Amino acid sequence: MTDDTTTQLATDDETPQVVDATFDLTQDGDDVDDSEVERPWLRPGKWYVVHSQSGYEKKG
């Protein structure tokens, strides 16, 4: 089995293209106001964290 892909890429005479990957994260194109986003931690009520274990973790 030969590595044809590596050979082809190594002998390729094309000049690599330079890509400008810079962009501004502050302008994402979505004009959504932060006040419109529903925040679950601001809802009324209490929050609980439930940890559970099936019992199969320690079977051997």
XYZ file of C-alpha atoms in Angstrom:
60
model
C 0.000 0.000 0.000
C 1.540 3.316 -1.040
C 0.841 6.758 0.331
C -0.363 8.369 -2.926
C -2.005 11.332 -1.201
C 1.222 12.448 0.471
C 3.157 12.018 -2.767
C 0.577 13.998 -4.713
C 0.575 16.833 -2.188
C 4.360 16.915 -1.997
C 4.754 17.233 -5.770
C 1.941 19.763 -6.232
C 3.310 23.010 -7.746
C 0.321 25.197 -6.850
C 0.844 28.122 -4.504
C -1.193 27.715 -1.313
C -4.009 30.198 -0.846
C -3.925 32.498 2.161
C -7.264 32.772 3.928
C -8.058 35.769 6.117
C -9.753 34.192 9.133
C -10.139 37.354 11.204
C -13.605 38.491 12.168
C -15.287 40.629 14.793
C -17.181 38.639 17.421
C -19.134 41.711 18.524
C -21.002 41.849 15.216
C -22.583 38.428 14.801
C -25.404 39.552 12.531
C -28.137 38.731 15.025
C -29.708 41.871 16.471
C -31.173 40.149 19.530
C -31.569 42.320 22.595
C -30.286 40.604 25.757
C -33.462 41.548 27.621
C -35.507 39.400 25.210
C -33.544 36.249 26.044
C -35.293 34.166 28.696
C -32.971 33.449 31.593
C -34.000 30.342 33.557
C -32.241 31.418 36.764
C -34.526 34.469 36.959
C -37.722 32.384 36.984
C -39.641 32.116 40.252
C -39.242 28.936 42.267
C -36.453 26.908 43.821
C -33.826 24.893 42.036
C -32.644 21.472 43.174
C -29.833 19.237 41.987
C -30.660 15.539 42.039
C -27.799 13.033 42.008
C -28.696 9.441 41.235
C -26.793 6.199 41.006
C -28.087 3.034 39.389
C -25.996 0.640 41.468
C -24.390 -1.018 38.445
C -21.177 1.002 38.727
C -19.689 -1.209 41.447
C -20.792 -4.600 40.117
C -17.953 -6.748 39.025
